[in-house]
Coordinates of C-alpha atoms in Angstrom, one line a residue:
M1 CA -13.5 17.7 78.1
D2 CA -14.3 18.8 74.6
F3 CA -13.5 16.8 71.5
V4 CA -11.4 18.8 69.1
L5 CA -10.9 17.9 65.5
L6 CA -7.8 19.6 64.0
F7 CA -7.2 19.7 60.2
S8 CA -4.1 20.9 58.6
L9 CA -4.5 20.7 54.8
L10 CA -1.5 21.6 52.8
L11 CA -2.2 22.7 49.2
F12 CA 0.6 22.3 46.8
S13 CA 1.2 24.8 43.9
C14 CA 2.3 23.5 40.6
S15 CA 3.0 24.7 37.1
F16 CA 1.5 23.4 33.9
I17 CA 2.7 23.7 30.3
Y18 CA 0.0 23.7 27.7
L19 CA 0.8 21.5 24.7
G20 CA -1.5 23.1 22.3
S21 CA -2.5 21.6 19.0
S22 CA -1.0 23.0 15.8
Y23 CA -3.9 21.7 13.8
P24 CA -7.5 22.7 14.0
I25 CA -9.6 20.8 16.5
T26 CA -13.2 21.0 15.5
T27 CA -14.7 21.2 18.9
N28 CA -16.0 24.0 21.0
Y29 CA -13.4 23.6 23.7
S30 CA -11.4 26.7 24.6
K31 CA -7.7 26.4 25.6
D32 CA -8.6 26.7 29.3
E33 CA -11.0 23.8 28.9
L34 CA -8.5 21.7 27.1
D35 CA -6.1 22.4 30.0
R36 CA -8.7 21.4 32.5
L37 CA -9.5 18.2 30.6
G38 CA -5.8 17.3 30.4
I39 CA -5.9 17.1 26.6
S40 CA -2.4 17.4 25.2
Q41 CA -1.1 17.4 21.6
F42 CA 0.3 13.9 22.3
R43 CA -3.2 12.6 23.0
Y44 CA -4.1 13.1 19.4
I45 CA -1.3 10.9 17.9
N46 CA -3.7 8.0 17.6
R47 CA -6.2 10.0 15.6
R48 CA -3.9 10.9 12.7
S49 CA -2.9 9.0 9.6
L50 CA 0.8 8.3 9.1
A51 CA 2.5 10.1 6.3
S52 CA 5.1 8.2 4.1
C53 CA 8.7 8.8 4.9
N54 CA 10.0 8.8 1.3
K55 CA 13.7 9.4 2.0
R56 CA 15.7 6.3 2.7
N57 CA 18.6 6.8 5.0
P58 CA 21.2 4.0 5.2
Y59 CA 23.0 5.8 8.1
L60 CA 20.0 6.0 10.5
A61 CA 20.1 3.9 13.7
V62 CA 18.1 3.9 16.9
N63 CA 19.9 2.3 19.9
I64 CA 19.3 2.1 23.6
S65 CA 21.7 2.3 26.5
S66 CA 21.2 -1.4 27.3
N67 CA 20.1 -4.3 25.1
S68 CA 20.1 -6.6 28.1
P69 CA 16.7 -7.2 29.9
L70 CA 15.5 -4.2 31.8
P71 CA 15.3 -4.1 35.7
D72 CA 12.1 -3.1 37.5
E73 CA 12.9 0.6 37.3
V74 CA 15.5 2.2 35.0
N75 CA 16.2 5.3 33.0
V76 CA 16.7 4.2 29.4
T77 CA 18.8 6.4 27.1
V78 CA 17.8 6.3 23.5
T79 CA 20.3 7.5 20.9
V80 CA 19.3 8.3 17.4
S81 CA 22.3 8.6 15.0
G82 CA 22.8 9.1 11.3
V83 CA 20.1 11.8 10.9
R84 CA 20.7 13.8 7.7
S85 CA 18.5 16.8 8.5
P86 CA 17.4 17.2 12.1
D87 CA 14.0 18.8 12.5
K88 CA 12.0 20.1 15.4
S89 CA 9.2 17.7 14.5
D90 CA 11.4 14.6 15.0
W91 CA 10.3 12.5 18.0
I92 CA 10.6 9.2 19.8
A93 CA 7.8 7.0 21.1
M94 CA 8.0 4.2 23.6
I95 CA 5.8 1.4 22.4
S96 CA 4.8 -1.7 24.4
P97 CA 4.3 -4.5 23.6
S98 CA 7.0 -4.3 20.8
N99 CA 4.8 -6.1 18.3
S100 CA 2.1 -3.4 18.4
S101 CA 1.3 -1.8 15.1
V102 CA 2.5 1.8 14.6
K103 CA 0.9 2.0 11.2
G104 CA -2.1 4.0 10.2
C105 CA -5.4 2.1 10.9
L106 CA -8.3 2.8 8.6
L107 CA -11.0 3.4 11.2
N108 CA -13.8 5.9 11.1
S109 CA -12.8 8.6 13.5
V110 CA -16.4 9.2 14.6
Y111 CA -15.8 6.3 16.9
Y112 CA -13.3 8.5 18.8
I113 CA -15.5 11.6 19.1
Q114 CA -15.2 11.0 22.9
T115 CA -11.6 12.1 22.7
G116 CA -12.5 15.5 21.3
D117 CA -11.2 14.9 17.8
L118 CA -13.9 15.0 15.1
S119 CA -11.7 14.7 12.0
N120 CA -12.3 11.8 9.6
L121 CA -8.8 10.3 9.5
P122 CA -7.2 7.0 10.1
L123 CA -5.7 6.3 13.5
L124 CA -2.5 4.9 14.9
C125 CA -3.3 1.4 16.0
H126 CA -1.6 1.4 19.4
Y127 CA -1.2 4.1 21.9
P128 CA 2.5 5.0 22.8
V129 CA 3.3 4.8 26.5
K130 CA 5.4 8.0 26.3
A131 CA 6.9 10.3 23.7
Q132 CA 9.6 12.9 23.5
Y133 CA 10.7 15.3 20.9
M134 CA 14.4 14.9 20.0
S135 CA 14.8 18.6 20.6
E136 CA 14.8 17.6 24.3
D137 CA 18.5 17.1 23.5
P138 CA 19.7 20.7 23.0
S139 CA 22.4 19.6 20.6
Y140 CA 20.1 17.8 18.3
L141 CA 18.8 20.7 16.1
T142 CA 22.3 22.4 16.0
C143 CA 23.9 19.1 15.0
G144 CA 26.2 19.2 18.0
K145 CA 26.9 15.5 17.6
K146 CA 28.2 15.5 14.1
E147 CA 29.7 12.4 12.4
C148 CA 31.3 12.1 9.0
R149 CA 29.8 9.1 7.1
K150 CA 31.5 9.4 3.8
R151 CA 34.9 10.8 2.8
L152 CA 36.6 11.4 -0.5
A153 CA 40.2 12.7 -0.8
G154 CA 40.2 13.7 2.9
K155 CA 37.0 15.7 2.5
C156 CA 33.7 14.8 4.2
L157 CA 31.0 14.3 1.7
V158 CA 28.2 13.1 4.0
E159 CA 27.7 14.4 7.6
T160 CA 25.0 13.2 9.9
C161 CA 23.6 14.4 13.2
G162 CA 22.3 12.6 16.3
G163 CA 20.8 13.1 19.7
T164 CA 19.8 11.3 22.9
V165 CA 16.7 11.4 25.1
T166 CA 16.1 9.5 28.3
F167 CA 12.9 7.6 29.3
H168 CA 11.9 6.6 32.8
V169 CA 10.7 3.0 32.5
I170 CA 9.1 0.7 35.1
N171 CA 8.3 -2.9 34.9
F172 CA 4.9 -3.2 33.2
R173 CA 5.7 -6.8 32.1
T174 CA 5.5 -6.4 28.3
D175 CA 8.6 -5.8 26.2
V176 CA 9.5 -2.3 24.9
E177 CA 10.8 -0.8 21.7
F178 CA 11.5 2.8 20.8
V179 CA 10.2 4.2 17.4
F180 CA 11.7 7.2 15.7
F181 CA 9.2 9.4 13.9
A182 CA 9.3 12.4 11.7
G183 CA 6.4 14.8 11.0
G184 CA 5.5 15.6 14.6
F185 CA 2.5 14.4 16.4
D186 CA 0.2 15.6 13.7
T187 CA 1.5 13.8 10.6
P188 CA 3.9 11.2 11.9
C189 CA 5.9 8.8 9.7
V190 CA 8.2 6.0 10.9
L191 CA 11.9 6.5 10.3
G192 CA 13.4 3.8 12.4
R193 CA 13.1 1.7 15.5
S194 CA 15.2 0.0 18.2
D195 CA 15.4 -3.7 18.8
P196 CA 12.8 -4.8 21.3
V197 CA 14.0 -5.3 24.9
P198 CA 12.1 -7.3 27.6
F199 CA 12.0 -6.9 31.3
A200 CA 14.4 -9.1 33.2
N201 CA 11.5 -10.4 35.4
P202 CA 8.1 -9.7 34.0
S203 CA 6.6 -11.8 36.8
M204 CA 8.2 -9.7 39.6
P205 CA 5.7 -8.8 42.4
L206 CA 5.4 -5.0 42.5
N207 CA 3.5 -2.0 43.7
G208 CA 2.1 -3.4 47.0
H209 CA -0.5 -1.2 48.6
L210 CA -2.5 -1.6 51.8
S211 CA -6.1 -1.1 52.8
S212 CA -8.3 -1.6 55.8
L213 CA -11.0 -4.3 56.0
D214 CA -12.9 -3.2 59.1
S215 CA -12.9 -1.0 62.1
T216 CA -11.0 -3.3 64.4
A217 CA -7.6 -2.6 62.7
T218 CA -6.6 -6.2 63.4
S219 CA -6.4 -7.1 59.8
M220 CA -5.0 -5.4 56.7
R221 CA -5.3 -6.2 53.0
L222 CA -2.2 -6.1 50.8
T223 CA -2.7 -5.9 47.0
W224 CA 0.1 -6.1 44.4
V225 CA 0.6 -6.8 40.7
S226 CA 2.7 -9.5 39.0
G227 CA 3.0 -11.3 35.7
D228 CA 2.6 -14.6 37.6
S229 CA -0.8 -16.2 37.8
N230 CA 0.1 -18.6 40.6
P231 CA -0.8 -17.7 44.2
Q232 CA 1.9 -15.9 46.1
L233 CA 2.6 -15.1 49.7
V234 CA 2.8 -12.2 52.1
Q235 CA 5.1 -12.9 55.0
Y236 CA 4.6 -10.6 58.0
G237 CA 5.0 -10.2 61.7
E238 CA 6.7 -13.0 63.6
G239 CA 6.7 -15.8 61.0
K240 CA 3.1 -15.3 59.8
T241 CA 2.1 -15.9 56.2
A242 CA -1.0 -15.3 54.0
T243 CA -1.7 -16.7 50.5
S244 CA -2.9 -14.4 47.8
Q245 CA -6.1 -14.6 45.9
V246 CA -5.4 -13.9 42.2
A247 CA -7.5 -12.0 39.8
T248 CA -7.2 -10.2 36.5
F249 CA -9.4 -8.5 33.9
T250 CA -9.4 -8.7 30.1
Q251 CA -10.3 -6.5 27.2
A252 CA -13.7 -8.1 27.1
D253 CA -14.4 -6.8 30.6
M254 CA -14.1 -3.2 29.4
C255 CA -17.2 -1.4 28.4
S256 CA -17.9 0.3 25.2
S257 CA -20.7 1.4 22.9
S258 CA -21.8 0.1 19.5
L259 CA -21.4 3.6 18.2
L260 CA -18.4 4.6 20.2
P261 CA -15.7 2.0 20.9
S262 CA -13.7 3.0 23.9
P263 CA -9.9 3.4 24.3
A264 CA -10.0 0.5 26.8
K265 CA -11.5 -1.7 24.2
D266 CA -9.1 -0.6 21.5
F267 CA -5.8 1.2 21.2
G268 CA -5.5 2.0 24.9
W269 CA -5.6 -1.6 26.1
H270 CA -2.6 -3.0 27.9
D271 CA -2.5 -6.4 29.7
P272 CA -2.7 -5.8 33.5
G273 CA -1.0 -9.0 34.4
Y274 CA -2.3 -10.5 37.6
I275 CA -3.6 -8.7 40.7
H276 CA -2.8 -10.5 44.0
S277 CA -4.6 -9.7 47.2
A278 CA -3.8 -11.3 50.6
V279 CA -5.2 -10.5 54.1
M280 CA -2.8 -10.1 57.1
T281 CA -4.7 -11.1 60.3
G282 CA -3.9 -11.2 64.0
L283 CA -2.6 -7.6 64.0
Q284 CA -2.9 -5.0 66.7
P285 CA -4.2 -1.4 66.2
S286 CA -1.6 1.4 66.0
Q287 CA 1.3 -0.9 65.8
T288 CA 4.3 -1.2 63.4
Y289 CA 5.0 -4.4 61.5
Y290 CA 7.1 -5.6 58.6
Y291 CA 6.1 -7.6 55.5
R292 CA 7.4 -8.8 52.2
Y293 CA 5.4 -10.4 49.3
G294 CA 6.1 -12.7 46.4
S295 CA 7.4 -16.2 46.1
D296 CA 10.6 -18.2 45.7
L297 CA 9.6 -18.8 42.1
V298 CA 9.3 -15.2 40.8
G299 CA 11.0 -13.2 43.6
W300 CA 10.3 -11.2 46.7
S301 CA 9.7 -7.6 47.4
S302 CA 12.0 -5.8 49.9
R303 CA 11.2 -5.9 53.6
I304 CA 8.6 -3.1 54.2
E305 CA 7.5 -1.4 57.4
F306 CA 3.8 -0.6 57.8
K307 CA 1.6 0.8 60.5
T308 CA -2.0 -0.3 61.4
P309 CA -4.5 2.5 61.9
P310 CA -6.0 3.1 65.3
A311 CA -9.1 1.0 66.2
A312 CA -12.6 2.5 66.5
G313 CA -13.1 4.1 69.9
S314 CA -9.6 5.3 70.5
E315 CA -8.9 9.0 70.7
E316 CA -6.6 10.3 68.1
L317 CA -6.4 10.0 64.3
H318 CA -4.1 11.6 61.8
F319 CA -5.2 11.1 58.2
L320 CA -4.6 12.6 54.8
I321 CA -7.4 13.2 52.3
Y322 CA -7.5 14.4 48.7
G323 CA -8.9 13.7 45.3
D324 CA -7.8 14.0 41.7
M325 CA -4.2 12.9 41.8
G326 CA -3.2 10.9 38.7
K327 CA 0.5 10.8 37.8
A328 CA 3.2 12.7 35.9
P329 CA 6.3 11.5 34.2
L330 CA 9.7 11.5 35.9
D331 CA 11.3 12.4 32.6
P332 CA 10.6 15.1 30.0
S333 CA 8.1 12.8 28.2
V334 CA 4.7 13.9 27.0
E335 CA 2.0 11.4 28.2
H336 CA -1.8 11.2 28.1
Y337 CA -3.4 13.0 31.0
I338 CA -0.4 14.5 32.9
Q339 CA -1.2 15.7 36.5
P340 CA 1.8 17.9 37.1
G341 CA 1.3 18.4 40.9
S342 CA 1.2 14.7 41.7
I343 CA 4.9 14.2 42.1
S344 CA 5.4 17.0 44.6
V345 CA 2.2 16.1 46.5
V346 CA 3.4 12.4 46.9
A347 CA 6.8 13.6 48.0
A348 CA 5.3 15.8 50.7
M349 CA 3.0 13.1 52.0
A350 CA 5.9 10.5 51.9
K351 CA 7.8 12.9 54.2
E352 CA 4.9 13.0 56.6
I353 CA 4.5 9.2 56.6
G354 CA 8.3 8.8 57.2
A355 CA 8.0 11.0 60.2
G356 CA 5.2 8.8 61.6
S357 CA 2.6 11.6 61.4
V358 CA 0.0 9.7 59.3
D359 CA -2.3 6.9 60.3
S360 CA -4.2 6.5 57.0
I361 CA -5.0 8.0 53.6
F362 CA -8.3 8.6 51.9
H363 CA -8.1 9.2 48.1
I364 CA -11.6 10.2 47.1
G365 CA -12.0 9.7 43.4
D366 CA -10.1 10.4 40.1
I367 CA -7.4 8.0 41.1
S368 CA -5.0 7.4 38.2
Y369 CA -6.7 9.1 35.2
A370 CA -5.7 6.1 33.1
T371 CA -9.2 6.5 31.4
G372 CA -8.8 3.5 29.1
F373 CA -5.0 3.7 28.6
L374 CA -4.3 0.8 31.0
V375 CA -0.5 0.9 31.3
E376 CA -0.9 4.2 33.1
W377 CA -2.3 2.3 36.1
D378 CA 1.2 0.7 36.5
Y379 CA 2.8 4.1 36.6
F380 CA 0.3 5.4 39.1
L381 CA 0.7 2.4 41.4
H382 CA 4.4 2.9 41.2
L383 CA 4.0 6.6 42.1
I384 CA 2.0 6.0 45.3
T385 CA 4.1 3.0 46.6
P386 CA 6.0 5.3 49.0
L387 CA 2.6 6.1 50.6
A388 CA 0.3 3.1 50.2
S389 CA 2.9 0.4 51.1
H390 CA 3.2 1.9 54.6
V391 CA -0.3 3.0 55.7
S392 CA -3.9 2.1 54.8
Y393 CA -4.8 3.7 51.5
M394 CA -8.6 3.9 51.2
T395 CA -10.3 5.1 48.1
A396 CA -13.6 6.3 46.6
I397 CA -14.6 6.0 43.0
G398 CA -14.8 9.0 40.7
N399 CA -16.0 9.8 37.2
H400 CA -12.7 9.0 35.6
E401 CA -12.9 5.5 37.1
R402 CA -16.6 4.7 36.4
D403 CA -18.5 6.8 33.9
Y404 CA -19.3 5.7 30.4
V405 CA -22.4 5.6 28.2
D406 CA -24.7 2.6 28.6
S407 CA -22.7 1.4 31.6
G408 CA -25.2 2.1 34.4
S409 CA -23.4 5.3 35.6
V410 CA -25.5 8.2 36.7
Y411 CA -23.6 10.3 34.3
I412 CA -23.1 9.2 30.7
T413 CA -19.9 11.1 30.0
P414 CA -17.0 8.9 28.5
D415 CA -14.7 9.9 31.4
S416 CA -13.5 6.4 32.3
G417 CA -12.4 5.7 28.7
G418 CA -14.3 2.4 28.9
E419 CA -12.9 1.1 32.2
C420 CA -16.3 1.4 33.9
G421 CA -14.9 0.8 37.4
V422 CA -13.4 -2.6 36.5
A423 CA -9.7 -1.6 36.7
Y424 CA -10.4 0.6 39.8
E425 CA -12.1 -2.2 41.8
S426 CA -9.5 -4.7 40.7
Y427 CA -6.6 -2.6 42.0
F428 CA -8.3 -1.1 45.0
P429 CA -10.5 -3.7 46.7
M430 CA -12.4 -1.8 49.4
P431 CA -14.8 -3.2 52.1
T432 CA -17.8 -2.5 49.9
V433 CA -21.2 -4.1 49.7
S434 CA -20.4 -6.1 46.5
E435 CA -19.0 -5.7 43.1
D436 CA -19.9 -2.4 41.4
K437 CA -21.5 -1.1 44.6
P438 CA -18.5 0.9 45.7
W439 CA -19.8 2.4 48.9
Y440 CA -18.6 1.5 52.4
S441 CA -18.0 2.8 55.9
I442 CA -15.1 2.3 58.3
E443 CA -14.2 3.6 61.7
Q444 CA -10.7 4.7 62.8
A445 CA -10.2 6.1 66.3
S446 CA -13.0 8.6 67.1
V447 CA -14.1 9.0 63.4
H448 CA -16.8 7.2 61.5
F449 CA -16.2 7.5 57.7
T450 CA -19.1 7.1 55.3
V451 CA -17.7 6.8 51.8
I452 CA -20.1 6.9 48.9
S453 CA -20.1 6.7 45.1
T454 CA -21.4 9.9 43.4
E455 CA -21.3 8.0 40.1
H456 CA -23.9 5.4 41.1
D457 CA -27.6 6.0 41.7
W458 CA -28.1 8.1 44.9
T459 CA -31.7 9.1 44.4
S460 CA -34.1 8.7 47.3
N461 CA -35.4 5.2 46.4
S462 CA -32.0 3.8 45.3
E463 CA -30.1 1.0 47.0
Q464 CA -27.2 3.4 47.8
N465 CA -29.4 6.0 49.3
Q466 CA -31.0 3.5 51.6
W467 CA -27.6 2.2 52.6
I468 CA -26.5 5.8 53.4
Q469 CA -29.5 6.2 55.7
N470 CA -28.8 2.9 57.4
D471 CA -25.2 3.6 57.9
L472 CA -25.5 7.1 59.2
S473 CA -28.3 6.1 61.6
S474 CA -26.3 3.3 63.0
V475 CA -23.3 5.4 64.2
D476 CA -22.6 5.1 67.9
R477 CA -21.5 8.7 68.7
T478 CA -20.3 7.6 72.1
R479 CA -17.6 5.5 70.4
T480 CA -17.0 7.6 67.3
P481 CA -18.3 11.1 68.0
W482 CA -17.0 12.4 64.7
L483 CA -19.0 11.6 61.5
I484 CA -17.3 12.3 58.2
F485 CA -19.0 11.9 54.8
A486 CA -16.9 11.6 51.7
G487 CA -17.3 11.1 47.9
H488 CA -16.1 12.6 44.7
R489 CA -18.5 15.2 43.2
P490 CA -19.1 18.1 45.5
M491 CA -22.4 19.7 46.7
Y492 CA -20.8 23.2 46.9
S493 CA -18.3 24.8 44.7
S494 CA -17.6 28.4 43.7
Y495 CA -15.8 27.3 40.5
S496 CA -17.7 27.5 37.3
S497 CA -16.9 25.8 34.0
I498 CA -18.5 24.6 30.8
L499 CA -19.7 21.5 32.7
P500 CA -21.5 22.0 36.0
N501 CA -19.5 20.8 39.0
V502 CA -22.6 20.5 41.3
D503 CA -25.6 18.4 40.5
A504 CA -28.7 19.9 42.1
K505 CA -30.4 16.5 42.1
F506 CA -27.6 15.0 44.0
V507 CA -27.8 17.7 46.6
K508 CA -31.5 17.4 46.9
S509 CA -31.3 13.6 47.4
V510 CA -28.4 13.4 49.8
E511 CA -27.9 16.6 51.6
P512 CA -31.0 16.3 53.9
L513 CA -29.4 13.0 55.3
L514 CA -26.3 14.9 56.3
L515 CA -28.3 17.3 58.4
T516 CA -30.6 14.7 59.8
Y517 CA -27.8 12.6 61.1
K518 CA -25.6 15.5 62.1
V519 CA -22.6 14.9 59.9
D520 CA -19.7 17.0 61.1
L521 CA -17.6 17.3 58.0
V522 CA -18.0 16.5 54.3
F523 CA -15.1 15.9 51.9
F524 CA -15.4 16.0 48.1
G525 CA -13.0 16.3 45.2
H526 CA -13.7 16.7 41.4
V527 CA -13.0 20.5 41.4
H528 CA -9.3 20.8 41.2
N529 CA -8.6 23.2 44.1
Y530 CA -9.4 23.7 47.8
E531 CA -12.4 25.3 49.4
R532 CA -13.9 25.2 52.8
T533 CA -17.4 26.4 53.6
C534 CA -19.2 27.7 56.6
A535 CA -21.6 25.3 58.3
V536 CA -23.9 25.1 55.4
Y537 CA -27.3 23.6 54.4
G538 CA -29.6 24.4 51.6
G539 CA -27.1 26.9 50.2
E540 CA -27.2 29.0 53.3
C541 CA -24.7 29.5 56.0
K542 CA -26.1 28.2 59.3
G543 CA -22.9 28.9 61.3
M544 CA -19.7 30.7 60.8
P545 CA -16.3 29.9 62.4
K546 CA -14.6 32.2 64.9
K547 CA -10.9 32.8 65.3
D548 CA -9.3 31.4 68.3
K549 CA -6.4 33.0 70.1
N550 CA -4.0 31.6 67.5
G551 CA -6.1 32.9 64.6
V552 CA -7.4 29.4 63.7
D553 CA -10.9 29.1 62.4
T554 CA -13.0 27.3 65.0
Y555 CA -16.5 25.8 64.4
D556 CA -18.5 25.3 67.6
N557 CA -20.6 22.1 67.2
S558 CA -21.8 22.2 70.8
N559 CA -24.9 23.7 69.2
Y560 CA -24.9 21.8 65.9
T561 CA -26.3 23.7 62.9
A562 CA -25.0 22.0 59.7
P563 CA -22.0 20.2 58.2
V564 CA -18.8 21.9 57.0
H565 CA -18.0 21.1 53.4
V566 CA -14.4 20.9 52.2
V567 CA -13.3 20.4 48.5
V568 CA -9.9 18.7 48.3
G569 CA -9.4 18.1 44.6
T570 CA -5.7 19.1 45.0
G571 CA -4.0 15.7 44.6
G572 CA -2.1 16.6 41.4
F573 CA -4.3 17.8 38.6
V574 CA -3.6 21.2 37.2
L575 CA -5.4 23.6 39.6
D576 CA -8.6 25.5 38.8
S577 CA -8.6 29.2 39.3
F578 CA -10.8 31.0 41.8
S579 CA -11.3 34.7 42.4
H580 CA -9.1 36.3 44.9
N581 CA -11.9 36.1 47.5
F582 CA -11.4 32.4 47.9
L583 CA -8.6 30.4 49.5
S584 CA -6.7 29.1 46.6
S585 CA -3.4 27.3 45.9
N586 CA -2.9 28.6 42.4
T587 CA 0.3 30.5 43.1
T588 CA 1.6 29.6 46.5
E589 CA 1.6 26.9 49.0
V590 CA -1.2 27.3 51.5
L591 CA -1.8 25.8 54.9
D592 CA -5.4 25.8 56.0
R593 CA -5.9 25.0 59.7
F594 CA -9.3 24.8 61.4
H595 CA -10.9 23.3 64.5
I596 CA -14.3 21.8 65.1
I597 CA -15.2 21.4 68.8
K598 CA -18.1 19.6 70.3
P599 CA -19.0 18.5 73.8
E600 CA -17.8 15.1 75.0
A601 CA -20.4 12.4 74.2
K602 CA -22.0 10.9 77.3

């Protein structure tokens, strides 16, 4: 009997609103390139000096829907009242912690050249978590919520206006306040602020996510975050428990440059709390269990169902794979680095998991796009909880987790914002060789996965290259006949941009290994769209698929010629455009199905 590998890759279309800058940006980026980089007008708030709000207003007030401590997830309504002259440039920022400075900081802006802003102006000291223009309330500019503040002889002498906006807030442990600005994002000045409000339980265990440790599927790692530094428990199965190992990272662990301080070292820093990790052992493959995590002292999660993946050597595997997800707000807020498709992609995958159709997930680089704005990791972990709390969530490192100048990355772009892999490896402990060597292999059912780092040295004499050779050469094709290779940056892409997506040196160093060891399928991300190649090597098609009776492309590997490469950077980032000759998800939802068949191993 032949082995058949069936892939159904669903690409999700999404829309993107460009928040262009109203002031000149002295870079060579075009609008399309700013879109691709995710640079919004909001991202420049911290690179502008604050103007002085000269008009004192005794009627102005900023209030929130609840002054009691906040639950773990809540929509907070912010009401601004007593506004004398509503303006389209009025906006609200959500600041955390509440004691953060929102004044202008006299810093040389050359330090922030990495963000694309070359102007020599003071900066806002602390980055807002979210921001919304008051015009999100349609009645604000028309003064639909009018109040009379001063009367004389039955006549109103002073009228004021107001408005409300709503923020989706999750428990990221530090207290919150809402600051009302005039002057837009370009020249903001502070008009008023709410009272600070804490979270009811900043130590609450949250955002639990699973990962596999080995190919037996008899143990699973659970990782979660909490404001509590004491070890906690995961309770699972029939009365079993495991105690967490506790870790964290500090601002000192972030990387930077003497000439170019990073956001992670400066105004993007947010305390990550404590990261707990516990290993559940004594499990059986392809079985369903329940767990909860926490402690009597700080609270417990809900009871959660999860499924172990199939063990190596079994027959069938259903996995989801993608790169470049990030997160998007669940409110009208503007945030740093919005990936508009992430919400719909997560919803679609959660539906598949709920139907029992998924054994595991592989997220191959560009995970949260926090890039030095650390609170955004909390929002990302919250987003993927409906997925990662139920099945194994395996990851690979990408440029937006690792790269920074003088950090040991292959590429010296400032793409990680100074995180340099520290946050990524803390939140997503994989079965890797050691710290900052984020490559590993794992087997599930009939598939051997080799997962590499395209951001660490892969040249022919490097440690990683030698590891790749050792790993590929050790695969037992009688047990795992399918060999899948995955990383972040692709070897093939038809998309062209100002920065090259394919590194010819990477291809020269690693591609020969794929052919030598007969890798069946290669997955990469980085390019924000979907492409599938012929069986390709050295830039030439060595084998083309044929249509089966159902019209599905079928690659016949009974006479192996070369790997098939698939780019799956469709997790959420605004999609790159291709010509009409290429399968693309720019305007519609596309389902790509293909088979690879090969003789049964003897």
